Amino acid sequence: MVNSPGSKAGFLADEKNYQDWRRSRLDSRPASAQDILVEIDGLLDPTPQQVKAINSLIKTCNMAVYRCHDSFADRSAVKVFSSHFGLTRLDHHLCTHADGVSELSVANKGRKTIYVPYSNRSLSWHTDGYYNEKSQQVNAVVLHCVQAAGSGGENALLDPEIIYILLRDADPRYIGALEHPHCMTIPANRMAEGGIRPSVSGPVFSYDVDGNIHMRYSARRKNIQWREDTLTQEALDLLSEILGDPQGPAIRYCLQAGEGLISNNVLHNRTAFTDGPSGNRLLYRARFFDRIKTS
């Protein structure tokens, strides 16, 4: 596989390097969830070959779905599994347990504030932690299903690098607009505990020291302030068109009990769901400041 360019300048200035990388990414793009599915023994003891198979998918499309033969799962097991991929620095955000892992299920209606991930409502397209400061950027996410919904709860998944390519193909200036440090602003917000989360501004596309693309995005119409210029709006309109296309490049999959998603924080959404008679939908989610180590 051709490695991604080593810096933002590599993408913008070295056209041959970019075209080689672009071709490699498009050639290896998965067509369905079956193309990214790996069978593993269990969260606690994936074999070296199973870890290698997952890493191979991460290298080519930034995500993999795994299916456990051993159904045992708790929050500590999710952390053990994640450690096989160099994921140790957890994002201890507002809704996690003390161990840094959160439980996604329909919250008690008596709670003062119920955020959408803890309800049975649909979730629009986003990357996790889009409201975090740069110093707490979420680079990887592990999502493990303990109990599936009775109906619904399907995810759509899309590698941000494919979005980058499609936008750049349409107009390279769109990338520049979405790299602007004040492209996307999350206004200050009073939290349930009474504190204030300060406003956070940043780009949609940014790059680490190895040239890996990070995407910060939410399709929410409320509480998002976008930079008001023509190119930014055109880029966002095209992005919305791509994400809204039922024949577009997204992969759709509904995680079942014992299955999970490990990714470098890919774009995703979720359909609304209804809990079944056998129990409420429950997923463990661990968000990491680390990026998945594939070598």
Coordinates of C-alpha atoms in Angstrom, one line a residue:
M1 CA 0.0 0.0 0.0
V2 CA 1.1 3.6 -0.7
N3 CA 1.5 5.6 2.5
S4 CA -0.3 8.8 2.9
P5 CA 1.8 11.9 2.4
G6 CA 3.8 13.1 5.4
S7 CA 2.2 16.5 5.8
K8 CA -0.5 18.8 4.6
A9 CA 2.0 20.3 2.2
G10 CA 2.4 16.8 0.7
F11 CA -1.3 16.6 -0.2
L12 CA -1.4 20.1 -1.6
A13 CA 2.0 20.4 -3.3
D14 CA 3.1 16.9 -4.4
E15 CA 0.5 15.9 -7.0
K16 CA 2.1 12.6 -8.0
N17 CA 2.3 11.5 -4.4
Y18 CA -1.3 12.5 -3.8
Q19 CA -2.5 10.7 -7.0
D20 CA -0.7 7.5 -6.0
W21 CA -2.2 7.6 -2.5
R22 CA -5.7 8.4 -4.0
R23 CA -5.5 5.5 -6.4
S24 CA -4.5 3.1 -3.6
R25 CA -7.3 4.3 -1.3
L26 CA -10.0 4.0 -4.0
D27 CA -8.8 0.6 -5.2
S28 CA -9.0 -0.8 -1.6
R29 CA -12.3 0.7 -0.7
P30 CA -14.7 -1.9 0.8
A31 CA -18.0 -2.5 -1.0
S32 CA -19.9 -3.9 2.0
A33 CA -19.6 -4.8 5.6
Q34 CA -18.6 -8.3 4.7
D35 CA -15.4 -6.9 3.3
I36 CA -14.4 -5.5 6.7
L37 CA -15.5 -8.4 8.9
V38 CA -13.0 -10.4 11.0
E39 CA -13.8 -13.4 13.2
I40 CA -11.9 -13.3 16.5
D41 CA -11.7 -15.7 19.4
G42 CA -12.8 -13.1 21.9
L43 CA -12.1 -9.6 23.4
L44 CA -9.6 -11.0 25.9
D45 CA -7.6 -13.2 23.6
P46 CA -7.6 -12.4 19.8
T47 CA -4.8 -14.3 18.2
P48 CA -1.8 -12.6 16.5
Q49 CA -3.3 -13.5 13.1
Q50 CA -6.7 -12.0 14.0
V51 CA -5.0 -8.8 15.2
K52 CA -3.0 -8.7 12.0
A53 CA -6.2 -9.1 9.9
I54 CA -7.8 -6.2 11.7
N55 CA -4.7 -4.1 11.3
S56 CA -4.7 -4.8 7.6
L57 CA -8.2 -3.4 7.2
I58 CA -7.3 -0.4 9.4
K59 CA -4.4 0.4 7.0
T60 CA -6.7 0.3 3.9
C61 CA -10.0 1.8 5.1
N62 CA -9.5 2.9 8.8
M63 CA -12.1 0.5 10.2
A64 CA -13.0 -3.1 10.9
V65 CA -16.0 -5.0 12.2
Y66 CA -15.1 -8.0 14.4
R67 CA -17.2 -10.9 15.5
C68 CA -16.4 -12.7 18.8
H69 CA -16.7 -16.5 19.1
D70 CA -16.5 -16.0 22.9
S71 CA -19.5 -13.9 24.0
F72 CA -17.9 -12.7 27.2
A73 CA -17.8 -8.9 27.4
D74 CA -17.5 -6.2 30.1
R75 CA -16.0 -2.8 30.1
S76 CA -12.6 -4.1 31.2
A77 CA -12.6 -6.6 28.3
V78 CA -13.1 -3.8 25.9
K79 CA -10.0 -2.1 27.3
V80 CA -8.0 -5.3 27.0
F81 CA -9.0 -5.7 23.4
S82 CA -8.2 -2.1 22.6
S83 CA -4.7 -2.4 24.0
H84 CA -3.8 -5.0 21.3
F85 CA -4.0 -2.0 18.9
G86 CA -2.0 0.5 20.9
L87 CA -5.1 2.2 22.3
T88 CA -4.6 3.1 26.0
R89 CA -5.3 6.8 26.4
L90 CA -9.0 7.0 27.0
D91 CA -11.1 10.1 26.7
H92 CA -12.8 10.4 30.1
H93 CA -15.7 12.6 29.0
L94 CA -18.8 13.6 30.8
C95 CA -20.8 10.3 30.4
T96 CA -18.1 7.7 30.9
H97 CA -17.7 5.5 33.9
A98 CA -14.6 5.9 36.1
D99 CA -12.7 3.4 33.8
G100 CA -13.3 5.6 30.8
V101 CA -15.8 3.4 29.0
S102 CA -19.3 4.5 28.4
E103 CA -22.5 2.4 28.1
L104 CA -24.8 3.4 25.3
S105 CA -28.3 2.5 26.2
V106 CA -31.6 4.3 26.7
A107 CA -31.1 6.4 29.8
N108 CA -33.5 6.7 32.7
K109 CA -36.1 9.4 31.8
G110 CA -35.6 10.9 35.3
R111 CA -32.1 12.2 34.3
K112 CA -31.9 15.9 34.0
T113 CA -30.1 15.8 30.7
I114 CA -30.3 12.9 28.2
Y115 CA -27.9 13.2 25.3
V116 CA -29.0 11.7 22.0
P117 CA -26.5 8.7 22.0
Y118 CA -28.2 7.6 25.3
S119 CA -31.7 7.7 23.7
N120 CA -33.4 5.5 21.0
R121 CA -33.4 8.4 18.6
S122 CA -31.5 8.5 15.3
L123 CA -28.0 10.1 15.3
S124 CA -26.9 12.2 12.4
W125 CA -23.6 11.9 10.7
H126 CA -20.6 12.8 12.9
T127 CA -17.2 11.9 14.1
D128 CA -16.8 11.3 17.8
G129 CA -15.5 14.2 20.0
Y130 CA -16.0 16.9 17.4
Y131 CA -16.6 19.3 20.3
N132 CA -13.2 18.4 22.0
E133 CA -10.2 20.7 22.1
K134 CA -7.3 19.8 19.8
S135 CA -5.3 18.6 22.8
Q136 CA -8.1 16.0 23.4
Q137 CA -8.7 15.0 19.9
V138 CA -10.5 11.6 19.6
N139 CA -8.5 9.6 17.1
A140 CA -9.9 6.1 17.6
V141 CA -13.1 4.5 18.8
V142 CA -14.1 1.0 19.8
L143 CA -17.8 0.2 19.9
H144 CA -18.8 -3.2 21.2
C145 CA -22.4 -4.6 21.1
V146 CA -23.6 -6.5 24.2
Q147 CA -27.3 -6.5 23.3
A148 CA -28.7 -5.5 19.9
A149 CA -32.0 -3.6 19.6
G150 CA -35.2 -5.4 18.8
S151 CA -35.3 -3.4 15.6
G152 CA -33.3 -0.6 14.1
G153 CA -30.0 0.8 15.4
E154 CA -28.2 0.4 12.1
N155 CA -25.0 2.3 11.6
A156 CA -23.7 3.8 8.4
L157 CA -19.9 4.0 8.2
L158 CA -17.6 6.1 6.0
D159 CA -13.8 6.5 5.9
P160 CA -13.0 10.3 6.1
E161 CA -10.2 9.8 3.5
I162 CA -12.9 8.9 0.9
I163 CA -14.7 12.1 1.7
Y164 CA -11.4 14.0 1.4
I165 CA -10.8 12.5 -2.1
L166 CA -14.4 13.1 -3.3
L167 CA -14.3 16.8 -2.2
R168 CA -10.8 17.3 -3.7
D169 CA -11.9 15.7 -6.9
A170 CA -14.8 18.2 -7.1
D171 CA -12.6 21.3 -6.3
P172 CA -9.3 21.3 -4.5
R173 CA -10.2 24.7 -2.9
Y174 CA -12.8 22.9 -0.8
I175 CA -10.0 21.2 1.1
G176 CA -8.4 24.5 1.8
A177 CA -11.7 25.9 3.1
L178 CA -12.3 23.0 5.4
E179 CA -8.7 23.2 6.8
H180 CA -9.4 26.8 8.0
P181 CA -8.8 26.9 11.8
H182 CA -12.1 28.6 12.4
C183 CA -14.1 26.6 9.9
M184 CA -16.3 24.9 12.5
T185 CA -17.2 26.3 15.9
I186 CA -19.1 24.6 18.7
P187 CA -20.5 27.4 20.9
A188 CA -20.1 27.5 24.7
N189 CA -22.6 25.4 26.5
R190 CA -23.9 25.1 30.1
M191 CA -23.6 21.5 31.1
A192 CA -25.9 19.5 33.3
E193 CA -23.5 19.9 36.3
G194 CA -23.8 23.6 36.0
G195 CA -20.3 24.2 34.5
I196 CA -19.6 25.9 31.2
R197 CA -18.0 24.1 28.3
P198 CA -16.1 26.8 26.4
S199 CA -16.6 27.4 22.7
V200 CA -14.3 25.3 20.5
S201 CA -13.2 26.2 17.0
G202 CA -11.2 24.2 14.6
P203 CA -10.9 22.8 11.1
V204 CA -12.8 19.9 9.5
F205 CA -9.6 18.4 8.1
S206 CA -6.3 18.3 10.0
Y207 CA -3.2 16.1 9.8
D208 CA -0.9 14.4 12.3
V209 CA 2.9 14.3 12.0
D210 CA 2.7 11.2 9.8
G211 CA 0.2 12.9 7.4
N212 CA -2.8 10.9 8.5
I213 CA -6.1 12.8 7.9
H214 CA -8.3 13.5 10.9
M215 CA -11.9 14.7 10.3
R216 CA -13.9 16.7 12.7
Y217 CA -17.6 17.0 11.7
S218 CA -21.2 17.0 12.8
A219 CA -24.3 17.3 10.5
R220 CA -26.3 18.7 13.4
R221 CA -28.1 21.9 12.4
K222 CA -28.2 23.2 16.0
N223 CA -25.3 24.4 18.0
I224 CA -22.8 24.4 15.1
Q225 CA -21.5 27.6 13.6
W226 CA -19.8 27.3 10.2
R227 CA -17.5 29.9 8.7
E228 CA -19.5 32.1 6.5
D229 CA -17.8 32.1 3.1
T230 CA -18.8 30.8 -0.3
L231 CA -16.3 27.9 -0.6
T232 CA -17.0 26.6 2.9
Q233 CA -20.7 26.5 2.1
E234 CA -20.2 24.9 -1.3
A235 CA -18.0 22.2 0.3
L236 CA -20.5 21.5 3.1
D237 CA -23.4 21.3 0.5
L238 CA -21.4 18.7 -1.5
L239 CA -20.5 16.8 1.7
S240 CA -24.2 16.7 2.7
E241 CA -25.1 15.5 -0.7
I242 CA -22.5 12.6 -0.5
L243 CA -23.6 11.6 3.0
G244 CA -27.3 11.7 2.0
D245 CA -26.9 9.6 -1.1
P246 CA -28.4 6.1 -0.5
Q247 CA -26.2 4.8 -3.3
G248 CA -23.1 6.6 -2.0
P249 CA -19.8 5.1 -0.6
A250 CA -21.1 4.5 3.0
I251 CA -21.2 1.0 4.4
R252 CA -24.3 0.0 6.4
Y253 CA -24.3 -2.5 9.2
C254 CA -26.3 -3.3 12.3
L255 CA -24.0 -4.7 15.1
Q256 CA -25.2 -7.8 16.8
A257 CA -24.4 -9.2 20.2
G258 CA -20.7 -10.1 20.3
E259 CA -19.8 -7.9 17.4
G260 CA -18.0 -4.5 17.4
L261 CA -16.4 -1.8 15.4
I262 CA -12.8 -0.6 15.8
S263 CA -11.9 2.5 13.8
N264 CA -9.7 5.6 13.4
N265 CA -12.8 7.6 14.3
V266 CA -14.6 7.2 11.0
L267 CA -17.8 9.1 10.1
H268 CA -20.9 7.3 11.3
N269 CA -24.6 7.7 12.0
R270 CA -27.3 5.6 13.6
T271 CA -30.9 4.9 12.8
A272 CA -33.6 5.1 15.5
F273 CA -34.3 1.8 17.3
T274 CA -36.8 0.0 19.5
D275 CA -35.6 -2.2 22.3
G276 CA -36.7 -5.9 22.1
P277 CA -38.3 -8.2 24.7
S278 CA -35.0 -9.9 25.5
G279 CA -33.4 -6.7 26.9
N280 CA -32.4 -3.1 26.1
R281 CA -29.9 -2.3 23.4
L282 CA -26.4 -1.9 25.1
L283 CA -23.1 -1.0 23.5
Y284 CA -19.8 -0.3 25.2
R285 CA -17.9 2.7 23.7
A286 CA -14.3 3.6 24.3
R287 CA -12.8 6.7 22.8
F288 CA -9.1 7.2 22.6
F289 CA -6.6 10.0 22.0
D290 CA -4.4 7.4 20.4
R291 CA -4.6 6.4 16.7
I292 CA -4.6 2.7 16.0
K293 CA -1.1 1.2 15.7
T294 CA -0.9 -1.0 12.7
S295 CA 2.8 -2.0 12.8

